[in-house]
Structure formats: structure tokens, C-alpha cells
Amino acid sequence: MRSDSIKKGIEKAPHRSLLRALGYIDQELERPMIGVVNSFNEIVPGHIHLNEITAAVKAGVRIAGGTPVEFPAIAVCDGIAMNHSGMKYSLASRELIADSIEVMAEAHQFDGLVMVASCDKVVPGMLMAAARVNIPSIIISGGPMMAGRLHGENISLSTVFEGAGKVRAGKMTEDELYDIEDSACPGCGSCSGMFTANSMNCLTEVMGMALPGNGTIPAVAAARRRLAKLSGIRAVELVREGLLPLDIMSIKAFENGLTMDMALGCSSNTVLHLPAIAYEAGITLDLEMINKVSAKTPNLCKLSPMGNHYMQDLDEAGGIPAVMEELAKKNLIHLDLKTVSGKSVGSIIAGKRIMRQDVIRSVDNPYSSSGGIAILKGNLAPDGAVVKKAGVEPEMLVHSGPARVFDSEEQAVEALIARKINKGDVVVIRYEGPKGGPGMREMLTPTATVMGLGMDKEVALITDGRFSGATRGASIGHVSPEAAEGGPIAAVREGDIIDINIPENSISIRISDQDMENRLKEWQRPEPRVTKGYLVRYSMLVSSASAGAILKKE
């Protein structure tokens, strides 16, 4: 066993002495040592219950004859970090999570890992660590939050953000907003729509790094605790079987992940996370591949914020296996791949069927014949930009309008609130990318304000930052290269006409190549917004969003 390097032999007597100081007995030291990464804290609703999930994991490890060793990981709540300087740290926390797990796993030579996660950056950070360390590993999430209920209807966190916009527009009273605020998030779990957290938990299941049910079983369900125990059991078995993350996370597994991403209508943030995980696995996942997968994959689900269904509905409808089995009818899923369950993808989904056709459509009756995410390119985004096209109103799939240029999220929100944005405008928010932000803030407030003002069929938003998984509308993010690197978005001027054609995957500005070149020659890099701490180091090392905003090796 790997852990023998801290337990076996005369020269390891000091090591064993320290382990005995922790209360371990000989029988425990003879067993596989399984690191259990617990991202519990008391500020993130998706993580508040993870001590309970972790306890179930540890019980499973012991049932299987292993010794669980718990250690922590940080987690940021994107909703609480939204629309202030704290959001600069959200994406950047992904690298800290991966690094800290690597440190703990290598320093203490664990035989295997169970990673207990829930929310946005934590899940991809853990998958990055699993690929990097490459010891037997399994992910178990805390599960999705139940939808809130108000006046007989389901609501979620995005309802609150959009409600704030409606109050500003005079379409809702503050008392009505309070009722929504009080009801939208009823308890523990990752926010109840197909936002980034639930997108990543579903894709982790699809890619074979979590047991069936990981993406959809509600946080409050006893089935979630049972799944945690089974995950602990499988962690020990994975060590004995010698099944490693890189045996599972192959290029075909990522293709399955991308296919399900398109079918489910997942968050646009998956376009940041999947390439970053692939990078750690030694696999190149470029934006062209994403468009190719999208072109052939039907969109079968419209969960909140795109529709009126929630994660609990997807679970009731048959969950991820039912969607995969439906896609397999068109030969869109690789069936022969290994998973942490010990079963192949094909054997897991065989015979699964859709239990609610209103939640999961058949491949013969999709919402659209192509996937929920599109990569746009053009002279405004030579390296690409991302839009969640499943959430774009038909009227906005093709749009041209004058640029309204803002050098920060705050400036754009101020203009929106003051009703200074007009029908047809294209709101450009720049210097919010990985380097320029720094940290590539997630911006739900401007998009939700547009929705609340009722301008979602009239106004587009473009940014070198990113938008929340709860975003809907013509919101185009990840424009690369970013403004802080002298990308074309830095050259946009007030009133320039911007052309967006989502069906043709294009985004451009109506100026000549010579004018663009002249403008960029005049461009001067702005002073950095952050001058101390982690974000300074992050901004120096982080890559473009088109490469997954990874930290460069050099």
C-alpha cells in the first residue's frame, strides 16, 4: 500500500508514534488509509451539512475495512460573494483547492481519496486534484437544494436576483421581494437549478468519477446519506482494485461529459472547468471540440433558470442515467468506459427510462437539435466567447446594436439601475477577465437586472468575465483574449456596432482590421486593481479563459 511509506519498517517508528498520538491502533494502521476531504463550512448553504455526509463516508470506509482520515478544503459561496470584490476570489479558489488536496495527499501518502464537495469551484478543484495526484479517488457531493415554494410555485435563488431587478423597474414591491427572499432557499444543498454547482456534480457522475445519483439526489434525502456510505465503501475497493482517476478520465469520458453538458443545458462555466480538469489529465479540450459536440447533441432538458423544472424533478424523472440512455439511442454516448462504480457506463444506464417526459424529452422531440452552449468567434473574440444559447430568447439569437462600454461590473449595474441602457444596446463589460478582474468575477446582478427590467428580448451583454450558471438571456462571456491582455474587447468604443449571430457562432465589431490595429496600438494597460495578496500571484500566472483559466506551469 502507498501508506506503507509512513507506517512500515523500523525507520518509520517515529511516524507510527505520531499516528498513535492521533488515537490510531495497530488494526487501523494495517488497513488502507483513505483521505476524506471535507469542504464543510458555516457560510455556504451547499456545505453546511457536509459533516453529516462525511460521517457517512467514513462509516462506509470502515465497513469496507479501511481507515478514514478526514481533512478540510475551503469553499466559496458564489451567491454571497456576488456583486462585490469578494467574487474576485471565487474562481481563483479552484486552484487553491486543487493545490491543498495535492499537498495533503502527497505529504501523508494516502492510499485513496474520497472528496466531499458541493458547490461551484470545489467540485472542479477536487477533480483537478484527483487527476494530478492520480491515486484511487471518488467524488460525493452534498446534493442539490430543494426548490423553494411560494404561492404554489417553485422558485430558486435566481428568482431573488431577478426580483431585485423587478423592484428597480417598479414591477414588484419590496414586500413581495421579501416573501421571495424568505422562501427561495429552503435549506441545505447546492442551489436548486442547473447552475454551475449542479452542472459540475452531474458531469462528475457522467464522467465516471462519482456513483450514479451523485448529480441529482437531493441534499435532504436519506438516499444521499446511503450514497455517501457506498462511496466510502467503493473508495477502499478502488484501492484494492488499483483503479485510478486517469484510467477513468479519458478523452472519451470528457466527450461524454460535453455531450451531457449540451443535453442538460448546463452552466456556461463548465467551459472553464472541463478544460482545466482535462489539462490536469494530460488531455487537450479546446473550444472547437465543444462546438462540434454541441452541433450533434440535442438539448433534452430545460431546468431552472431556462425552464420551470428543478434538480428534484430531474432526479424524479430518472436522473443522469435516464438522459444518458436516451442519448445512447443516437450513439452519442461512449458505453465501454470505466467508472468508479466498477461497472461500465453501458451497464449503468442499460434499461433506464425516462419517468417524466415533461422533464427529459426524447431524442426525437428535443427542445433543439443542437446543444445548450455555443462558442462564438470573430474579430471581437478571436480565441472565442461562450453563450448559454438554450437560455437565449429567439429574438436575440441574431442581434446587432450599439456598444455601451463599461470598464467594470459596478459601472454597468449603475447604468442599468439608472435606466440609461436602451432597447437594442449591447452592454460591454470589460477588464473583468482572469487577469484583469483579477479573478474573472461571475456576474449575475447585471444579467438578472436586465431580466427584471424586462429587457431580455432587447439587450445583449458581452464580457471578458463570466456569467453565473443562474444567468439567462443573451449573455456572452469569456471573451478571449481579455481586455487586460490587449484583446480586441479593449478597443471597443461607445457606439460601435456589434453583430451577434449565435446560430452561426459569430461575434464581431463593425470596424476594419486597420482601425482595430490602430486602436490596439494606442491602448495602454491599466493599473492593476489588486496590489497585494493571493490575487496578485494569481493574475500573474493565470491563462486565458479560452484555456480554462488554468495556472500556467511556466
Coordinates of C-alpha atoms in Angstrom, one line a residue:
M1 CA 0.0 0.0 0.0
R2 CA 1.1 3.6 -0.7
S3 CA 0.6 4.4 3.0
D4 CA 3.3 1.9 4.0
S5 CA 5.8 4.7 3.3
I6 CA 4.6 6.3 6.6
K7 CA 3.7 3.1 8.5
K8 CA 6.1 0.2 7.8
G9 CA 9.6 -0.6 8.9
I10 CA 11.9 0.2 11.8
E11 CA 12.7 3.7 10.4
K12 CA 9.0 4.6 10.5
A13 CA 8.7 4.1 14.2
P14 CA 8.6 7.9 14.7
H15 CA 5.9 8.2 12.1
R16 CA 3.8 5.5 13.9
S17 CA 4.4 7.2 17.2
L18 CA 2.8 10.4 15.8
L19 CA -0.1 8.3 14.3
R20 CA -0.7 6.8 17.7
A21 CA -0.9 10.3 19.1
L22 CA -3.9 10.6 17.0
G23 CA -5.5 7.6 18.6
Y24 CA -4.9 5.0 15.9
I25 CA -4.4 1.4 16.9
D26 CA -2.5 -1.3 15.1
Q27 CA -5.5 -2.7 13.3
E28 CA -6.3 0.7 11.8
L29 CA -2.7 1.2 10.7
E30 CA -2.8 -2.1 8.9
R31 CA -5.7 -1.0 6.7
P32 CA -5.7 1.2 3.6
M33 CA -5.7 4.9 4.7
I34 CA -8.3 6.8 2.9
G35 CA -8.1 10.6 2.9
V36 CA -11.6 12.1 3.3
V37 CA -11.7 15.7 2.0
N38 CA -14.5 17.6 3.8
S39 CA -15.3 21.0 2.4
F40 CA -17.7 21.8 5.3
N41 CA -18.1 25.4 6.5
E42 CA -20.7 27.5 8.1
I43 CA -21.1 30.1 5.3
V44 CA -22.0 28.0 2.2
P45 CA -25.6 26.5 2.2
G46 CA -24.3 23.7 -0.1
H47 CA -21.7 22.8 2.5
I48 CA -23.5 23.3 5.9
H49 CA -24.5 19.7 6.1
L50 CA -21.3 18.1 4.8
N51 CA -20.1 16.9 8.3
E52 CA -23.1 14.6 8.1
I53 CA -22.3 13.4 4.6
T54 CA -18.6 13.0 5.6
A55 CA -19.6 10.9 8.6
A56 CA -21.5 8.6 6.3
V57 CA -18.5 8.3 4.0
K58 CA -16.2 7.4 6.9
A59 CA -18.7 4.8 8.0
G60 CA -18.5 3.3 4.5
V61 CA -14.7 3.3 4.6
R62 CA -14.7 1.4 7.9
I63 CA -17.4 -1.1 6.6
A64 CA -15.0 -1.9 3.8
G65 CA -12.0 -2.4 6.0
G66 CA -10.3 1.0 5.5
T67 CA -9.2 3.7 7.9
P68 CA -10.7 7.1 7.1
V69 CA -8.6 10.2 7.7
E70 CA -10.5 13.5 7.4
F71 CA -9.0 16.8 6.4
P72 CA -10.6 20.1 5.2
A73 CA -11.0 22.1 2.0
I74 CA -12.2 25.7 1.6
A75 CA -15.3 26.6 -0.3
V76 CA -16.7 30.0 -1.5
C77 CA -20.5 30.7 -1.8
D78 CA -20.8 32.4 -5.2
G79 CA -24.2 33.8 -4.3
I80 CA -22.9 35.5 -1.2
A81 CA -19.7 36.6 -3.0
M82 CA -21.7 38.1 -5.9
N83 CA -21.5 41.7 -7.0
H84 CA -18.7 42.9 -4.7
S85 CA -14.9 42.4 -4.5
G86 CA -15.2 39.0 -2.9
M87 CA -16.2 37.5 -6.2
K88 CA -12.7 38.0 -7.4
Y89 CA -11.7 35.1 -5.2
S90 CA -14.3 32.6 -6.3
L91 CA -12.7 31.1 -9.5
A92 CA -9.3 31.7 -8.0
S93 CA -10.2 29.4 -5.1
R94 CA -10.4 26.4 -7.5
E95 CA -6.6 26.3 -7.8
L96 CA -6.1 26.6 -4.0
I97 CA -8.5 23.7 -3.5
A98 CA -6.6 21.5 -6.0
D99 CA -3.2 22.5 -4.6
S100 CA -4.2 21.9 -1.0
I101 CA -5.5 18.4 -1.7
E102 CA -2.3 17.6 -3.6
V103 CA -0.3 18.8 -0.6
M104 CA -2.2 16.7 1.9
A105 CA -2.4 13.6 -0.3
E106 CA 1.3 13.6 -1.1
A107 CA 2.6 14.7 2.3
H108 CA 0.7 11.9 4.1
Q109 CA 0.8 9.3 1.4
F110 CA -2.9 8.3 1.5
D111 CA -3.9 5.2 -0.4
G112 CA -7.0 6.7 -1.7
L113 CA -9.3 9.8 -1.5
V114 CA -13.0 10.5 -1.0
M115 CA -13.8 14.1 -1.9
V116 CA -16.9 15.5 -0.3
A117 CA -17.9 18.6 -2.2
S118 CA -21.0 20.5 -3.3
C119 CA -20.5 23.9 -4.9
D120 CA -19.1 25.6 -7.9
K121 CA -15.3 25.7 -7.7
V122 CA -14.9 23.0 -5.2
V123 CA -16.0 20.1 -7.5
P124 CA -13.7 21.0 -10.4
G125 CA -10.9 21.8 -8.0
M126 CA -11.2 18.3 -6.5
L127 CA -11.4 16.7 -9.9
M128 CA -8.2 18.6 -10.9
A129 CA -6.5 17.2 -7.8
A130 CA -7.7 13.7 -8.5
A131 CA -6.2 13.8 -12.0
R132 CA -3.0 15.4 -10.7
V133 CA -2.3 13.1 -7.8
N134 CA -3.8 10.0 -9.6
I135 CA -4.5 7.8 -6.7
P136 CA -7.8 5.9 -6.3
S137 CA -10.4 8.7 -5.8
I138 CA -14.1 9.2 -5.8
I139 CA -16.3 12.3 -5.5
I140 CA -19.5 12.5 -3.4
S141 CA -21.5 15.8 -3.5
G142 CA -23.8 17.1 -0.8
G143 CA -26.6 17.1 -3.3
P144 CA -28.9 19.8 -4.6
M145 CA -31.1 22.1 -2.5
M146 CA -34.9 21.6 -2.8
A147 CA -36.7 24.3 -4.7
G148 CA -38.4 27.0 -2.7
R149 CA -42.2 27.3 -2.7
L150 CA -44.2 30.4 -2.9
H151 CA -47.9 30.9 -3.9
G152 CA -48.0 27.3 -5.1
E153 CA -44.9 27.6 -7.4
N154 CA -41.3 26.5 -7.3
I155 CA -38.7 29.3 -7.0
S156 CA -34.9 29.5 -6.6
L157 CA -32.1 31.9 -5.9
S158 CA -32.3 33.2 -9.5
T159 CA -35.9 34.3 -8.7
V160 CA -34.5 36.5 -5.9
F161 CA -31.9 38.1 -8.2
E162 CA -34.4 38.8 -10.9
G163 CA -36.9 40.0 -8.3
A164 CA -34.5 42.7 -7.3
G165 CA -34.4 43.9 -10.9
K166 CA -38.2 43.9 -10.9
V167 CA -38.3 46.1 -7.8
R168 CA -36.0 48.6 -9.5
A169 CA -38.3 48.6 -12.5
G170 CA -41.3 49.2 -10.4
K171 CA -42.8 45.8 -11.3
M172 CA -42.6 44.4 -7.8
T173 CA -42.8 45.8 -4.3
E174 CA -40.1 45.4 -1.7
D175 CA -42.6 43.4 0.5
E176 CA -43.1 41.0 -2.4
L177 CA -39.4 40.6 -2.9
Y178 CA -39.0 39.9 0.9
D179 CA -41.5 37.0 0.5
I180 CA -39.4 35.6 -2.3
E181 CA -36.2 36.1 -0.4
D182 CA -37.7 34.3 2.6
S183 CA -38.8 31.3 0.6
A184 CA -36.3 30.7 -2.3
C185 CA -33.6 28.8 -0.4
P186 CA -35.4 26.4 2.0
G187 CA -32.3 24.6 3.4
C188 CA -29.0 22.9 2.7
G189 CA -27.7 21.9 -0.7
S190 CA -26.4 23.5 -3.8
C191 CA -28.8 25.9 -5.3
S192 CA -31.7 24.1 -6.9
G193 CA -31.4 24.9 -10.6
M194 CA -29.0 23.7 -13.2
F195 CA -26.5 26.3 -12.1
T196 CA -22.7 25.7 -12.1
A197 CA -22.6 23.6 -8.9
N198 CA -25.3 21.1 -10.0
S199 CA -23.9 21.1 -13.5
M200 CA -20.5 20.0 -12.3
N201 CA -21.9 17.4 -9.9
C202 CA -23.9 15.9 -12.8
L203 CA -20.9 15.9 -15.1
T204 CA -18.8 14.3 -12.4
E205 CA -21.3 11.4 -12.5
V206 CA -21.3 11.3 -16.3
M207 CA -17.5 11.2 -16.4
G208 CA -17.4 8.2 -14.1
M209 CA -15.8 9.8 -11.1
A210 CA -18.9 9.6 -8.9
L211 CA -21.6 6.9 -8.3
P212 CA -25.0 7.1 -10.1
G213 CA -27.2 9.6 -8.3
N214 CA -24.4 11.9 -7.3
G215 CA -25.7 14.8 -9.5
T216 CA -29.4 14.7 -8.6
I217 CA -30.3 13.1 -5.3
P218 CA -31.5 15.9 -3.1
A219 CA -29.3 17.1 -0.2
V220 CA -32.1 16.3 2.4
A221 CA -32.7 12.8 1.2
A222 CA -31.7 9.7 3.1
A223 CA -30.6 8.3 -0.3
R224 CA -27.9 10.9 -0.2
R225 CA -26.5 9.5 3.0
R226 CA -26.7 6.0 1.6
L227 CA -24.8 7.1 -1.4
A228 CA -22.1 8.6 0.8
K229 CA -21.7 5.3 2.6
L230 CA -21.5 3.5 -0.7
S231 CA -18.9 6.0 -1.9
G232 CA -16.8 5.3 1.2
I233 CA -17.0 1.5 0.5
R234 CA -16.0 2.0 -3.1
A235 CA -13.0 4.1 -2.1
V236 CA -11.5 1.1 -0.3
E237 CA -12.4 -1.2 -3.1
L238 CA -10.8 1.1 -5.7
V239 CA -7.5 0.9 -3.8
R240 CA -7.7 -2.9 -3.8
E241 CA -8.6 -2.9 -7.5
G242 CA -5.9 -0.3 -8.4
L243 CA -8.4 1.7 -10.4
L244 CA -7.0 5.2 -10.9
P245 CA -8.6 8.5 -12.0
L246 CA -6.6 8.6 -15.2
D247 CA -8.0 5.1 -16.0
I248 CA -11.4 6.8 -15.9
M249 CA -11.0 10.3 -17.1
S250 CA -10.1 9.6 -20.7
I251 CA -10.8 11.8 -23.7
K252 CA -14.0 9.7 -24.3
A253 CA -15.1 10.4 -20.7
F254 CA -14.7 14.1 -21.4
E255 CA -16.7 13.7 -24.6
N256 CA -19.5 12.1 -22.6
G257 CA -19.3 15.0 -20.2
L258 CA -19.6 17.6 -23.0
T259 CA -22.4 15.6 -24.6
M260 CA -24.4 15.6 -21.4
D261 CA -23.5 19.3 -20.8
M262 CA -25.3 20.1 -24.1
A263 CA -28.2 17.8 -23.5
L264 CA -28.9 19.1 -20.0
G265 CA -28.3 22.8 -20.8
C266 CA -25.6 23.2 -18.1
S267 CA -23.9 26.3 -16.9
S268 CA -21.5 28.1 -19.3
N269 CA -18.9 27.9 -16.5
T270 CA -18.4 24.2 -17.4
V271 CA -16.5 25.6 -20.4
L272 CA -13.9 26.9 -17.9
H273 CA -13.8 23.8 -15.7
L274 CA -13.8 20.9 -18.1
P275 CA -10.7 22.1 -20.0
A276 CA -9.0 22.8 -16.7
I277 CA -9.7 19.2 -15.4
A278 CA -8.6 17.8 -18.8
Y279 CA -5.4 19.8 -18.6
E280 CA -4.5 18.0 -15.3
A281 CA -5.3 14.7 -17.0
G282 CA -2.9 15.5 -19.9
I283 CA -5.8 16.0 -22.3
T284 CA -6.4 18.9 -24.6
L285 CA -10.1 20.0 -24.7
D286 CA -10.4 23.0 -27.0
L287 CA -13.3 25.3 -27.8
E288 CA -13.7 23.8 -31.3
M289 CA -14.3 20.4 -29.8
I290 CA -17.1 21.9 -27.7
N291 CA -18.8 23.4 -30.8
K292 CA -18.5 20.0 -32.6
V293 CA -20.2 18.2 -29.7
S294 CA -22.9 20.8 -29.4
A295 CA -23.7 20.6 -33.1
K296 CA -24.7 16.9 -32.9
T297 CA -26.2 16.8 -29.4
P298 CA -30.0 17.6 -28.9
N299 CA -31.0 19.7 -25.9
L300 CA -33.3 17.5 -23.9
C301 CA -33.8 19.4 -20.7
K302 CA -34.7 23.0 -19.6
L303 CA -34.2 23.2 -15.9
S304 CA -34.1 26.5 -14.0
P305 CA -33.1 29.1 -15.0
M306 CA -34.0 28.1 -18.5
G307 CA -37.3 26.5 -17.5
N308 CA -39.6 25.7 -14.6
H309 CA -38.1 22.3 -13.6
Y310 CA -35.5 21.9 -10.8
M311 CA -33.0 19.3 -9.8
Q312 CA -35.5 17.3 -7.7
D313 CA -37.6 17.0 -10.9
L314 CA -34.6 15.7 -12.9
D315 CA -34.0 13.1 -10.1
E316 CA -37.6 12.0 -10.2
A317 CA -37.5 11.8 -14.0
G318 CA -34.8 9.2 -13.9
G319 CA -31.7 11.3 -13.3
I320 CA -28.5 11.3 -15.3
P321 CA -28.7 7.6 -16.3
A322 CA -32.0 8.2 -18.0
V323 CA -30.7 11.1 -20.0
M324 CA -27.6 9.1 -21.0
E325 CA -29.6 6.2 -22.1
E326 CA -31.8 8.4 -24.2
L327 CA -28.7 9.9 -25.9
A328 CA -27.3 6.4 -26.4
K329 CA -30.2 5.7 -28.7
K330 CA -28.4 8.1 -31.2
N331 CA -25.0 6.6 -30.4
L332 CA -23.9 9.8 -28.7
I333 CA -22.5 8.2 -25.5
H334 CA -19.4 6.1 -25.2
L335 CA -20.6 3.0 -23.4
D336 CA -17.5 1.0 -22.8
L337 CA -15.8 3.3 -20.3
K338 CA -14.8 2.5 -16.7
T339 CA -16.4 4.3 -13.7
V340 CA -15.7 4.4 -10.0
S341 CA -18.7 2.1 -9.5
G342 CA -16.7 -0.8 -11.0
K343 CA -19.3 -1.0 -13.8
S344 CA -19.1 0.3 -17.3
V345 CA -21.1 3.3 -18.4
G346 CA -23.2 1.0 -20.6
S347 CA -24.1 -1.4 -17.8
I348 CA -25.1 1.5 -15.5
I349 CA -27.5 3.1 -18.0
A350 CA -28.9 -0.1 -19.6
G351 CA -32.6 -0.3 -19.2
K352 CA -33.0 3.1 -17.6
R353 CA -36.0 5.0 -18.9
I354 CA -37.5 8.5 -18.6
M355 CA -40.1 8.6 -15.9
R356 CA -41.3 12.2 -16.7
Q357 CA -41.3 13.2 -20.3
D358 CA -42.1 16.8 -19.3
V359 CA -38.6 17.0 -17.6
I360 CA -36.5 14.9 -20.0
R361 CA -37.6 15.0 -23.6
S362 CA -36.8 12.1 -26.1
V363 CA -34.1 12.5 -28.7
D364 CA -36.9 12.5 -31.3
N365 CA -38.6 15.5 -29.6
P366 CA -35.8 17.8 -28.3
Y367 CA -36.0 21.4 -27.4
S368 CA -33.5 21.9 -30.1
S369 CA -31.4 19.7 -32.4
S370 CA -28.1 21.2 -31.1
G371 CA -26.7 21.6 -27.6
G372 CA -27.3 24.3 -24.9
I373 CA -23.9 26.0 -25.2
A374 CA -22.2 27.7 -28.2
I375 CA -18.7 29.0 -28.8
L376 CA -18.7 32.3 -30.7
K377 CA -15.7 33.7 -32.6
G378 CA -15.0 36.7 -34.7
N379 CA -12.9 39.9 -34.6
L380 CA -14.2 40.7 -31.2
A381 CA -13.3 37.3 -29.8
P382 CA -10.6 35.7 -31.9
D383 CA -10.0 33.0 -29.3
G384 CA -13.7 32.5 -28.6
A385 CA -16.6 33.5 -26.3
V386 CA -19.3 31.4 -24.6
V387 CA -23.0 31.7 -24.5
K388 CA -25.7 29.5 -23.0
K389 CA -27.8 29.6 -26.1
A390 CA -30.5 27.4 -24.5
G391 CA -31.4 30.4 -22.4
V392 CA -31.5 33.0 -25.2
E393 CA -34.8 34.2 -26.5
P394 CA -35.4 33.6 -30.2
E395 CA -35.5 37.3 -30.8
M396 CA -31.9 37.7 -29.6
L397 CA -30.2 34.8 -31.4
V398 CA -29.2 37.3 -34.1
H399 CA -28.7 40.8 -32.9
S400 CA -26.9 44.0 -33.9
G401 CA -26.6 47.1 -31.8
P402 CA -24.5 49.9 -30.4
A403 CA -21.9 49.1 -27.8
R404 CA -22.4 50.6 -24.3
V405 CA -18.9 50.3 -22.8
F406 CA -18.1 49.8 -19.1
D407 CA -14.8 49.0 -17.5
S408 CA -16.2 47.2 -14.5
E409 CA -19.4 45.3 -13.4
E410 CA -20.2 48.1 -11.0
Q411 CA -20.3 50.7 -13.8
A412 CA -22.6 48.6 -15.9
V413 CA -25.0 47.9 -13.0
E414 CA -25.2 51.5 -12.1
A415 CA -26.2 52.4 -15.7
L416 CA -28.8 49.6 -15.7
I417 CA -30.3 50.7 -12.5
A418 CA -30.4 54.4 -13.7
R419 CA -32.3 53.2 -16.8
K420 CA -29.5 54.5 -19.1
I421 CA -29.5 51.4 -21.3
N422 CA -31.8 51.5 -24.3
K423 CA -33.6 48.9 -26.4
G424 CA -31.1 47.3 -28.8
D425 CA -28.0 48.2 -26.9
V426 CA -25.1 45.8 -26.4
V427 CA -23.6 46.2 -22.9
V428 CA -19.9 45.6 -23.0
I429 CA -18.3 44.8 -19.5
R430 CA -14.5 44.5 -19.8
Y431 CA -11.5 44.3 -17.5
E432 CA -13.3 41.5 -15.6
G433 CA -11.3 38.6 -17.0
P434 CA -9.0 36.2 -15.2
K435 CA -6.1 38.7 -15.3
G436 CA -8.0 42.0 -15.4
G437 CA -10.5 41.4 -12.7
P438 CA -8.5 39.8 -11.4
G439 CA -10.3 36.5 -10.8
M440 CA -13.0 36.6 -13.6
R441 CA -15.9 37.6 -11.5
E442 CA -19.2 35.8 -12.0
M443 CA -21.8 38.5 -12.8
L444 CA -25.4 37.6 -12.1
T445 CA -26.5 41.0 -11.0
P446 CA -26.3 42.8 -14.4
T447 CA -28.0 39.8 -16.2
A448 CA -30.7 39.5 -13.5
T449 CA -31.3 43.2 -13.6
V450 CA -31.8 43.0 -17.4
M451 CA -34.3 40.2 -16.8
G452 CA -36.0 42.1 -14.0
L453 CA -36.3 45.2 -16.2
G454 CA -38.0 43.1 -18.9
M455 CA -35.2 43.9 -21.4
D456 CA -34.1 40.3 -22.0
K457 CA -35.5 40.4 -25.6
E458 CA -33.9 43.7 -26.3
V459 CA -30.4 44.0 -24.8
A460 CA -27.3 41.8 -25.1
L461 CA -24.4 41.6 -22.6
I462 CA -20.8 40.8 -23.5
T463 CA -17.9 40.4 -21.1
D464 CA -14.4 39.1 -20.8
G465 CA -15.6 38.0 -17.3
R466 CA -18.2 35.3 -16.8
F467 CA -21.8 34.9 -16.0
S468 CA -23.5 32.9 -13.3
G469 CA -25.0 29.5 -14.0
A470 CA -28.2 31.1 -12.9
T471 CA -28.0 33.6 -15.8
R472 CA -30.3 33.5 -18.8
G473 CA -30.7 35.8 -21.8
A474 CA -28.2 37.0 -24.5
S475 CA -25.3 37.0 -22.1
I476 CA -22.0 36.3 -23.8
G477 CA -18.9 35.7 -21.6
H478 CA -15.3 34.5 -21.6
V479 CA -14.4 36.9 -24.5
S480 CA -10.8 36.0 -25.3
P481 CA -8.2 37.4 -25.4
E482 CA -9.4 39.6 -22.4
A483 CA -9.1 43.4 -22.3
A484 CA -6.2 43.2 -19.8
E485 CA -4.2 41.3 -22.3
G486 CA -4.9 43.8 -25.0
G487 CA -7.6 41.7 -26.7
P488 CA -10.0 43.4 -29.2
I489 CA -12.6 44.0 -26.5
A490 CA -10.2 46.6 -25.1
A491 CA -10.6 48.5 -28.4
V492 CA -14.4 48.8 -28.4
R493 CA -15.7 52.3 -28.2
E494 CA -19.1 53.7 -27.2
G495 CA -21.5 53.4 -30.2
D496 CA -19.5 50.8 -32.2
I497 CA -21.9 48.4 -33.8
I498 CA -21.6 44.8 -32.6
D499 CA -23.0 41.9 -34.6
I500 CA -24.0 38.7 -32.8
N501 CA -25.1 35.6 -34.7
I502 CA -25.4 32.7 -32.3
P503 CA -26.7 30.2 -34.9
E504 CA -23.6 30.9 -37.0
N505 CA -21.3 31.0 -33.9
S506 CA -20.1 34.5 -34.7
I507 CA -19.5 37.8 -32.8
S508 CA -17.9 40.8 -34.4
I509 CA -17.4 44.6 -34.3
R510 CA -18.0 46.7 -37.4
I511 CA -14.6 48.2 -37.8
S512 CA -11.9 47.5 -40.3
D513 CA -8.8 45.4 -39.4
Q514 CA -6.7 48.5 -39.8
D515 CA -8.9 50.5 -37.4
M516 CA -8.7 47.7 -34.9
E517 CA -4.9 47.5 -35.2
N518 CA -4.6 51.3 -34.8
R519 CA -6.8 51.3 -31.7
L520 CA -4.9 48.5 -30.1
K521 CA -1.6 50.3 -30.7
E522 CA -3.0 53.3 -28.8
W523 CA -4.2 51.0 -25.9
Q524 CA -2.4 51.2 -22.6
R525 CA -2.5 48.6 -19.9
P526 CA -4.4 49.9 -16.9
E527 CA -3.0 49.9 -13.4
P528 CA -3.7 46.6 -11.6
R529 CA -6.8 46.7 -9.3
V530 CA -5.2 44.5 -6.7
T531 CA -1.7 45.1 -5.5
K532 CA -1.2 42.6 -2.6
G533 CA -2.1 39.0 -1.6
Y534 CA -3.0 35.9 -3.5
L535 CA -4.8 37.6 -6.4
V536 CA -1.6 39.3 -7.4
R537 CA 0.2 36.0 -7.8
Y538 CA -3.0 34.5 -9.5
S539 CA -3.2 37.3 -12.1
M540 CA 0.5 36.8 -13.0
L541 CA 0.1 33.1 -13.6
V542 CA -3.5 32.6 -14.9
S543 CA -4.1 31.7 -18.5
S544 CA -6.9 33.0 -20.8
A545 CA -10.5 31.9 -20.2
S546 CA -10.3 30.1 -23.6
A547 CA -7.7 27.7 -22.0
G548 CA -9.8 27.2 -18.8
A549 CA -8.2 29.9 -16.7
I550 CA -5.6 27.5 -15.5
L551 CA -2.4 28.5 -13.8
K552 CA 0.5 28.2 -16.2
K553 CA 3.4 26.0 -15.5
E554 CA 6.0 28.5 -16.6

